[in-house]
mmCIF file of C-alpha atoms in Angstrom:
data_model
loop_
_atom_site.group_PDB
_atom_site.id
_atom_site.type_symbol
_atom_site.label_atom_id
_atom_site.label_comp_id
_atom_site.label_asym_id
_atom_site.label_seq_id
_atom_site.Cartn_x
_atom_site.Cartn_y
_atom_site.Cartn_z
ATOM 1 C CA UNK A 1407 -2.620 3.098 -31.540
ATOM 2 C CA UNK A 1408 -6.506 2.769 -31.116
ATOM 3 C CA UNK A 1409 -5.905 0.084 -28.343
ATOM 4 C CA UNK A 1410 -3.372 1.774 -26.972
ATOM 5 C CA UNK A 1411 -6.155 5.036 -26.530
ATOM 6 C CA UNK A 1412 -8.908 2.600 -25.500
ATOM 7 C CA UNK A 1413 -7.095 1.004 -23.015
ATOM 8 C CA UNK A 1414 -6.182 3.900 -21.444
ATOM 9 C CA UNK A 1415 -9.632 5.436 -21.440
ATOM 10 C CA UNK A 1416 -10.654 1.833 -20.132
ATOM 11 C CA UNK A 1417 -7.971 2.177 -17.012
ATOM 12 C CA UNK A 1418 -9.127 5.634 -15.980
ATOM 13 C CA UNK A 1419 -12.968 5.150 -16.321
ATOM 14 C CA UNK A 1420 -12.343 1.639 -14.357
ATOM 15 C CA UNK A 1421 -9.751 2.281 -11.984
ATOM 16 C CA UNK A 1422 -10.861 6.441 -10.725
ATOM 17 C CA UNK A 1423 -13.480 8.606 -10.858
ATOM 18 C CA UNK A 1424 -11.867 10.955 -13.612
ATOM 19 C CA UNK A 1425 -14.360 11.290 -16.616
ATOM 20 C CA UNK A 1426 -13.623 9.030 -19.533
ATOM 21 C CA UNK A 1427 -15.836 8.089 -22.615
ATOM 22 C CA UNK A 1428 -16.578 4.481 -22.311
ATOM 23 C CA UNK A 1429 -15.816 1.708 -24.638
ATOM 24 C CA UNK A 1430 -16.666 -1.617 -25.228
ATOM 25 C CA UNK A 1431 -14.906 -3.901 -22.708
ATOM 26 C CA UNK A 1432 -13.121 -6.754 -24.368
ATOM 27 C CA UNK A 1433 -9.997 -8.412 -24.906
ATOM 28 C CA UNK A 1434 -8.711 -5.759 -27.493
ATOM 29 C CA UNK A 1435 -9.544 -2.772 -25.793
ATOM 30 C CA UNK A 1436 -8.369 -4.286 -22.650
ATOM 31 C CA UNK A 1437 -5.122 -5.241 -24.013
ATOM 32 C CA UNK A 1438 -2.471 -2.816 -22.873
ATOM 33 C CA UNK A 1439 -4.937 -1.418 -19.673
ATOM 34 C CA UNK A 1440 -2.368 -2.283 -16.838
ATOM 35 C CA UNK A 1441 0.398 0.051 -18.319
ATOM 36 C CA UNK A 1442 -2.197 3.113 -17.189
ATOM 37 C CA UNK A 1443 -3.074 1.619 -14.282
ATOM 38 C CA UNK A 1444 0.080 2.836 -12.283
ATOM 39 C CA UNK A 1445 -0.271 6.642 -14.303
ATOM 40 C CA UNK A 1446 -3.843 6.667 -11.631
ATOM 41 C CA UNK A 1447 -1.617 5.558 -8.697
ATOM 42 C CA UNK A 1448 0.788 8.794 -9.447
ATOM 43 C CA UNK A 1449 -2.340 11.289 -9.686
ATOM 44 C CA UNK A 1450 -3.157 10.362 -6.232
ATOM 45 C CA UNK A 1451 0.248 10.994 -5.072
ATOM 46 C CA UNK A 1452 0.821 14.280 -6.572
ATOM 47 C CA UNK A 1453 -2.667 15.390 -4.810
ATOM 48 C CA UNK A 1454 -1.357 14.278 -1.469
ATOM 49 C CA UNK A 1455 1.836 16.080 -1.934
ATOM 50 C CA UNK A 1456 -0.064 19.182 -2.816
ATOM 51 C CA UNK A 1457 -2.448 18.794 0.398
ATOM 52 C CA UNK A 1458 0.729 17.928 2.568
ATOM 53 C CA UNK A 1459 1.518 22.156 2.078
ATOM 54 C CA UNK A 1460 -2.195 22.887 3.520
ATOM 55 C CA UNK A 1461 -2.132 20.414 6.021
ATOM 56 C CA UNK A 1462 0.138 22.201 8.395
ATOM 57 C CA UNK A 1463 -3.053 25.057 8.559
ATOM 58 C CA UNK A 1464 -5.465 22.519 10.148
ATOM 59 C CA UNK A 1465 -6.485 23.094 13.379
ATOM 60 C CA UNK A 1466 -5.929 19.407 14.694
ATOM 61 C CA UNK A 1467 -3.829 18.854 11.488
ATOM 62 C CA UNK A 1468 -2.832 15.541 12.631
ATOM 63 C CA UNK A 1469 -6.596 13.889 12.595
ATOM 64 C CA UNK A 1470 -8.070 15.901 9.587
ATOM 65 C CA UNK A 1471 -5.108 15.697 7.201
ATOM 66 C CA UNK A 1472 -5.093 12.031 7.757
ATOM 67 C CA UNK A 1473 -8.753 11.229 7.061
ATOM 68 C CA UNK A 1474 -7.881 13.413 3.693
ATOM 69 C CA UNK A 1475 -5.042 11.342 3.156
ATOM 70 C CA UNK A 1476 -7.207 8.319 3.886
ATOM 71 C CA UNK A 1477 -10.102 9.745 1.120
ATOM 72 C CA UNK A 1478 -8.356 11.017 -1.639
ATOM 73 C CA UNK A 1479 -7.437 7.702 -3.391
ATOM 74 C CA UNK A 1480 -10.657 5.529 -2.328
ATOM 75 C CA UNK A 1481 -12.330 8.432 -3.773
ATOM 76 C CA UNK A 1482 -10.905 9.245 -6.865
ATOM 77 C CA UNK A 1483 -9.737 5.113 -7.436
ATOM 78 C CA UNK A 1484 -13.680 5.236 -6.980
ATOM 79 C CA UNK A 1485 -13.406 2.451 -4.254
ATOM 80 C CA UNK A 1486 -11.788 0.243 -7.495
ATOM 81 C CA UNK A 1487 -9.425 -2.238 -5.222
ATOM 82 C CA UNK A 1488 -11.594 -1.811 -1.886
ATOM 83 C CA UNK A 1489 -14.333 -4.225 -3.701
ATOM 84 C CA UNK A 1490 -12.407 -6.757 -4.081
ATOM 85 C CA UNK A 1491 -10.122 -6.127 -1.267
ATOM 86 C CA UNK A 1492 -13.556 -7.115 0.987
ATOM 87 C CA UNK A 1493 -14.744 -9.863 -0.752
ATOM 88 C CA UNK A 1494 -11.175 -11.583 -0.426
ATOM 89 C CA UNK A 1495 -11.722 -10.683 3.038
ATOM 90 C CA UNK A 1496 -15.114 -12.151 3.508
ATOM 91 C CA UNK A 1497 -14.159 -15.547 1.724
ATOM 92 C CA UNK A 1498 -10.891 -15.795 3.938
ATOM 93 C CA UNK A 1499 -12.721 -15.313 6.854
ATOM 94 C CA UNK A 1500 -15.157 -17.875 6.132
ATOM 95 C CA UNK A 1501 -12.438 -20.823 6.649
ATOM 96 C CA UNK A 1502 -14.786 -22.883 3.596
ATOM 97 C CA UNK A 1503 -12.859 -24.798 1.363
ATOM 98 C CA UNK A 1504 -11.126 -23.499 -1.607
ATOM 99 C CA UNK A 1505 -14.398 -23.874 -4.116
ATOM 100 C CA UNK A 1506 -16.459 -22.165 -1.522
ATOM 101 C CA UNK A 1507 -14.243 -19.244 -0.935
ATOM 102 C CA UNK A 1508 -13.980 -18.920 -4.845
ATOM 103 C CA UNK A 1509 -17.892 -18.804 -4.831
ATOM 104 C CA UNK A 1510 -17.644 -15.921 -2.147
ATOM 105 C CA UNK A 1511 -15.619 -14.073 -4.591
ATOM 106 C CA UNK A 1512 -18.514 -13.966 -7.461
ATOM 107 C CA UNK A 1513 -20.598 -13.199 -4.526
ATOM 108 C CA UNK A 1514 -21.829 -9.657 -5.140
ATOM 109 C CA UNK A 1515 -23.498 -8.876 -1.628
ATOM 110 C CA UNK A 1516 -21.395 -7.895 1.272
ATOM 111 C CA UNK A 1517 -21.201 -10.224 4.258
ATOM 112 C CA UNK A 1518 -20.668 -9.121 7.533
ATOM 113 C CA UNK A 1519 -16.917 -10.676 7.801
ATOM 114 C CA UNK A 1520 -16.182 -7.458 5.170
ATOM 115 C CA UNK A 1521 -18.315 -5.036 7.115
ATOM 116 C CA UNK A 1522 -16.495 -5.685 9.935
ATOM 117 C CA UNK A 1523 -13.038 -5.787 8.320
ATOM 118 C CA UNK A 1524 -14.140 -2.518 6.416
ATOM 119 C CA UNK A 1525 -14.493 -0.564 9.591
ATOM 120 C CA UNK A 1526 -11.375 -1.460 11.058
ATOM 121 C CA UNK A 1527 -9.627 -1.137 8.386
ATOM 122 C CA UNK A 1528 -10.370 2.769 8.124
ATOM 123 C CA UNK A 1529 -10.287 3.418 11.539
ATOM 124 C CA UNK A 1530 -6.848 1.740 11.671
ATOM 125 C CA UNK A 1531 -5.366 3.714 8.204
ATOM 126 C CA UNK A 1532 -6.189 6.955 9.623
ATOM 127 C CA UNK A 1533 -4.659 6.454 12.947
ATOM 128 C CA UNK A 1534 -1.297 5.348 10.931
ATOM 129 C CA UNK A 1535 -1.718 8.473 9.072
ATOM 130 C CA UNK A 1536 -2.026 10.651 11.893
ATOM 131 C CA UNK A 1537 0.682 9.567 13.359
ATOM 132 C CA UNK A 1538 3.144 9.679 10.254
ATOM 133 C CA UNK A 1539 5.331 12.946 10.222
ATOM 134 C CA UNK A 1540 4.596 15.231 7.528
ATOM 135 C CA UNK A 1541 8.178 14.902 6.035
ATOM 136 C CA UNK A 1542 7.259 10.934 5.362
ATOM 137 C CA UNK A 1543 4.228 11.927 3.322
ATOM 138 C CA UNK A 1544 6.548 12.191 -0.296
ATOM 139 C CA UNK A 1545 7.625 8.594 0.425
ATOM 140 C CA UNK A 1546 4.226 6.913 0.739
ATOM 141 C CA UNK A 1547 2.593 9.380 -1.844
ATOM 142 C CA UNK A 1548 5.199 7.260 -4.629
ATOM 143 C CA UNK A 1549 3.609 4.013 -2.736
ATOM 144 C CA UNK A 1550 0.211 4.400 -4.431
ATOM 145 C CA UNK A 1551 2.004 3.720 -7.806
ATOM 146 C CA UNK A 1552 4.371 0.706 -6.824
ATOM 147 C CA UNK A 1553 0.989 -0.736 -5.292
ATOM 148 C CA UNK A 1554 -0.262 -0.850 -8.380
ATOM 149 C CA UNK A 1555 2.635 -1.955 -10.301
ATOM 150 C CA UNK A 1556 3.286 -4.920 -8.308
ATOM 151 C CA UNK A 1557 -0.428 -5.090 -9.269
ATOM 152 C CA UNK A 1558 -0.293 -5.232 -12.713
ATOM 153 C CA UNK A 1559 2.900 -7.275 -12.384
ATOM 154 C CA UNK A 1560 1.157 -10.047 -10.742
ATOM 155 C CA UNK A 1561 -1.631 -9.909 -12.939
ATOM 156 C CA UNK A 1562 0.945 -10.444 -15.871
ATOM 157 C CA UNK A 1563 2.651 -13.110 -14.536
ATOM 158 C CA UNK A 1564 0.965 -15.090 -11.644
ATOM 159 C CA UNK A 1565 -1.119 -18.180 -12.542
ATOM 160 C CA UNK A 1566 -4.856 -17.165 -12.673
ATOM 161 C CA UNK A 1567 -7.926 -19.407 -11.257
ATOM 162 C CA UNK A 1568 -10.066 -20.794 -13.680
ATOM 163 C CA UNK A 1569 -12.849 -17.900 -12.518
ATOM 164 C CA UNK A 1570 -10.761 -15.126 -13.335
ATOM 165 C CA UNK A 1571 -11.426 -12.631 -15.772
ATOM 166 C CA UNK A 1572 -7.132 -11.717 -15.627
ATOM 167 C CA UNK A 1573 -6.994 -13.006 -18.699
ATOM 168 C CA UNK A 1574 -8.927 -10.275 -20.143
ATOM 169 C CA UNK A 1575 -5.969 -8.053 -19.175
ATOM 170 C CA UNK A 1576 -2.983 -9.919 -20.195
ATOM 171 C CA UNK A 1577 -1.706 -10.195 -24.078
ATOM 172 C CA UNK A 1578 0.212 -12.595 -25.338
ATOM 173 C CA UNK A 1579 3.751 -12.904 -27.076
ATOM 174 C CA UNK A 1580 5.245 -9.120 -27.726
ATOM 175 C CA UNK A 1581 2.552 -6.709 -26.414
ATOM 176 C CA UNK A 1582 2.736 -8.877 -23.000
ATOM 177 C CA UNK A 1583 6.487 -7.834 -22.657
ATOM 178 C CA UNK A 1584 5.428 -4.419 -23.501
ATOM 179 C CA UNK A 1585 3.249 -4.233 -20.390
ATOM 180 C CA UNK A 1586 5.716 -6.384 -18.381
ATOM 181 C CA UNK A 1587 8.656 -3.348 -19.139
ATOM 182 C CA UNK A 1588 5.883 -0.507 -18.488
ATOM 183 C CA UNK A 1589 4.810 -2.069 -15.402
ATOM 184 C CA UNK A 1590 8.422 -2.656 -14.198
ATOM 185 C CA UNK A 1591 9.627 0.996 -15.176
ATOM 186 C CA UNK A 1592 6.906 2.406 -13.365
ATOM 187 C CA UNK A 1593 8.303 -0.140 -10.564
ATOM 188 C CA UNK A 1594 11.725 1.696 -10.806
ATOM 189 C CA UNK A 1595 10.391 5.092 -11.000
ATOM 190 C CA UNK A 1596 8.356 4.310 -7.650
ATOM 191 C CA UNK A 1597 11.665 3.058 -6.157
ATOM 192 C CA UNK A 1598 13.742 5.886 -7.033
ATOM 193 C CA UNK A 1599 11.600 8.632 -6.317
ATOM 194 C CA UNK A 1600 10.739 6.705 -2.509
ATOM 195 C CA UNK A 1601 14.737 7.010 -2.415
ATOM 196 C CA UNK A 1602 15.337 10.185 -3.685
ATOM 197 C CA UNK A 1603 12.605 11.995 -1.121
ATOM 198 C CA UNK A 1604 14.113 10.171 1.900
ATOM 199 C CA UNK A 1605 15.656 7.017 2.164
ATOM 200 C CA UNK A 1606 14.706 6.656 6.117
ATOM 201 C CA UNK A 1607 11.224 6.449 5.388
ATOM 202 C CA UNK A 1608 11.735 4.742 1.873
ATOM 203 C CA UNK A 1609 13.681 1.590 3.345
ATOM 204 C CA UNK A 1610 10.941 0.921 5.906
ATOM 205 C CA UNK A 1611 8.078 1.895 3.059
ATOM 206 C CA UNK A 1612 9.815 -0.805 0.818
ATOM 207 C CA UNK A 1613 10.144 -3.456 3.428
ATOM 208 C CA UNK A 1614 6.430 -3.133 4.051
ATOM 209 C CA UNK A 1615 5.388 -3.389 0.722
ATOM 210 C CA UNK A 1616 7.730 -6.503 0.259
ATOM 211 C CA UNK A 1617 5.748 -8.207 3.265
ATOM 212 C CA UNK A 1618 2.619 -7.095 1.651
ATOM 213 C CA UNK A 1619 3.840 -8.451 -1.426
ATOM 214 C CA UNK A 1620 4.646 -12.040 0.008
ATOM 215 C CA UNK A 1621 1.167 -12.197 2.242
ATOM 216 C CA UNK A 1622 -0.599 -11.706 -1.068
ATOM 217 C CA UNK A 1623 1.469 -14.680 -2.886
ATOM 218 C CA UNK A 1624 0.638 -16.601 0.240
ATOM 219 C CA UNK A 1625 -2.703 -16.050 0.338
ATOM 220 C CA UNK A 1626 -3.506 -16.270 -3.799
ATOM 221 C CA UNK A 1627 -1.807 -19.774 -3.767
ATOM 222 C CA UNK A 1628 -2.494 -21.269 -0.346
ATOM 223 C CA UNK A 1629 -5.937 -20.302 -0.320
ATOM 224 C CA UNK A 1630 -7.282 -19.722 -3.729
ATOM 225 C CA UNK A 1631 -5.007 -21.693 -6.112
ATOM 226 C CA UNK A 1632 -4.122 -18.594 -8.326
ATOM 227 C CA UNK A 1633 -5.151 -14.377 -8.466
ATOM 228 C CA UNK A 1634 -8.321 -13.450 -9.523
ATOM 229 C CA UNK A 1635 -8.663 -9.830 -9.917
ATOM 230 C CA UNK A 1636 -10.281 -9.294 -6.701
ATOM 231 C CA UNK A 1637 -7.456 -10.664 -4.937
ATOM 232 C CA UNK A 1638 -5.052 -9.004 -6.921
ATOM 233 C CA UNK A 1639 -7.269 -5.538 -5.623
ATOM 234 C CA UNK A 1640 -6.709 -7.196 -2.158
ATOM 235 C CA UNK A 1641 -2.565 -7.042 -2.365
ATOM 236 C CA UNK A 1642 -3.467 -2.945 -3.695
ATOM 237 C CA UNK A 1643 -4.800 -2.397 0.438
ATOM 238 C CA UNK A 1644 -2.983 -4.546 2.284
ATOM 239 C CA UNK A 1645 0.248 -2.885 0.678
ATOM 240 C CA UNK A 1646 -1.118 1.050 1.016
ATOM 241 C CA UNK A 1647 -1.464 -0.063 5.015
ATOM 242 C CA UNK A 1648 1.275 -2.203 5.640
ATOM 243 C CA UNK A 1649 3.826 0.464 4.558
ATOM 244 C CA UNK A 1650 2.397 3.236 6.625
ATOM 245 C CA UNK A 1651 2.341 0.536 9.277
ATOM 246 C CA UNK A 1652 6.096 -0.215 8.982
ATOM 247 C CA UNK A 1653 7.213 3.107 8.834
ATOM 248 C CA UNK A 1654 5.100 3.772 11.714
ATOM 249 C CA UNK A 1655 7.255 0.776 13.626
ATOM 250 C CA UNK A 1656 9.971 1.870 12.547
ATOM 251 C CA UNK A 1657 9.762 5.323 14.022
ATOM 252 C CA UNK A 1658 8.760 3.929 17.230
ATOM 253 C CA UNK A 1659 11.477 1.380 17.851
ATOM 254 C CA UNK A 1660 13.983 4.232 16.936
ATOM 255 C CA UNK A 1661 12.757 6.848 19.332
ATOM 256 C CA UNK A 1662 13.155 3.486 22.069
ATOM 257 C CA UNK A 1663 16.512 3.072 20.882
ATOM 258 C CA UNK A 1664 17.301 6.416 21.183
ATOM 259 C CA UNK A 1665 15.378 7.130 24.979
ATOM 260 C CA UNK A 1666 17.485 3.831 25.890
ATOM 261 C CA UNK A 1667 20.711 6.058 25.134
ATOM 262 C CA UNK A 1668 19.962 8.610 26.660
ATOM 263 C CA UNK A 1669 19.146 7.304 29.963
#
């Protein structure tokens, strides 16, 4: 029960800004961490749910409830998955060979290849935000824990590089089946709920994160030989945009469909 309590105080002073007494970080303490990791993902969706009711009493509701819904989880994830998110970034986009891109990874300064990336990548999340009705906002709010799921999924079961720490987070024989039936019930629960709210949007929301999904497997083994934790934190953003993204698409080649009709 004591690793069960450490890892979870482990998750949420690691993974969000929420205030939790630290403890030593090591393979024990570590051990069950990923099963909370998900629980972080839901906070953030409740939150936007709750701004979604003050969001109608914006002014330009469309801009300013978007760069909320943009804020709230880098800032209470604390920026966790954007760090590595930018140094998988700036080692792809340095086209070096496998061991150098590796050594980019372990890299703690910022090149510009992430600056750059990290700019766009804002300025495009907002603008898909803005332009998602408010009725999808329950469906991509449930996104921020399947992200993390498939997360903590991969971590469990995808090979690792020889670099990674994964291994920290990853037991072995009965407590790693524990964590692989947490991880996948908070997969269902993600699933369902995306469903339940509206299964328009949720479709769409699910297709995107399945692209995400295979981009990530594409880009762990074709480029890096394995996850390391930063590119595991890489799949976290490129899912959180691409479903906003596909939904987004989706919307648009609908309303086409449907001006086609009418004329």
């Amino acid at each position: 029960m004591k690793q069960v309590w450490n890892s979870f105080r482990l998750a949420f002073s690691m993974y969000s800004i929420f205030p939790a007494r630290q403890v030593e970080k090591n393979k024990e303490n570590m051990k069950y961490i990923l099963i909370f990791v998900p629980l972080i993902g839901a906070i953030i969706g409740f939150l936007i749910r709750e701004w979604m009711i003050f969001s109608p009493y914006l002014i330009d509701k469309d801009l300013l409830g978007a760069v909320i819904c943009v804020m709230l989880p880098t800032f209470l994830s604390g920026g966790a998955s954007l760090d590595g998110f930018f140094r998988t970034v700036d080692a792809l986009c340095s086209h070096q060979s496998r061991e150098g891109k590796l050594e980019i990874l372990k890299d703690s300064h910022s090149g510009y290849f992430a600056i750059i990336i990290c700019v766009c990548y804002f300025f495009l999340i907002v603008g898909l935000w803005s332009e998602i009705p408010l009725g999808s906002w329950p469906v991509l709010a449930y996104g921020f824990v399947l992200s993390r799921a498939l997360y903590g999924l991969s971590i469990v079961f995808f090979r690792h590089t020889q670099e990674s720490k994964c291994s920290l987070y990853v037991a072995k024989g009965k407590s790693k089946m524990v964590i692989a039936i947490f991880l996948f019930a908070w997969l269902i629960v993600s699933v369902v709920g995306m469903l339940m709210s509206d299964v328009q949007v949720a479709v769409p929301c699910l297709i995107g994160a399945a692209l995400a999904f295979l981009y990530y497997c594409y880009v762990a083994f074709r480029h890096f030989g394995g996850i390391t934790e930063d590119i595991a934190s890489f799949f976290v953003n490129v899912c959180e945009i691409m479903m906003p993204l596909v939904v987004l698409l989706t919307n648009i080649v609908t309303r086409l469909d449907f001006a086609d009709y009418m004329m």
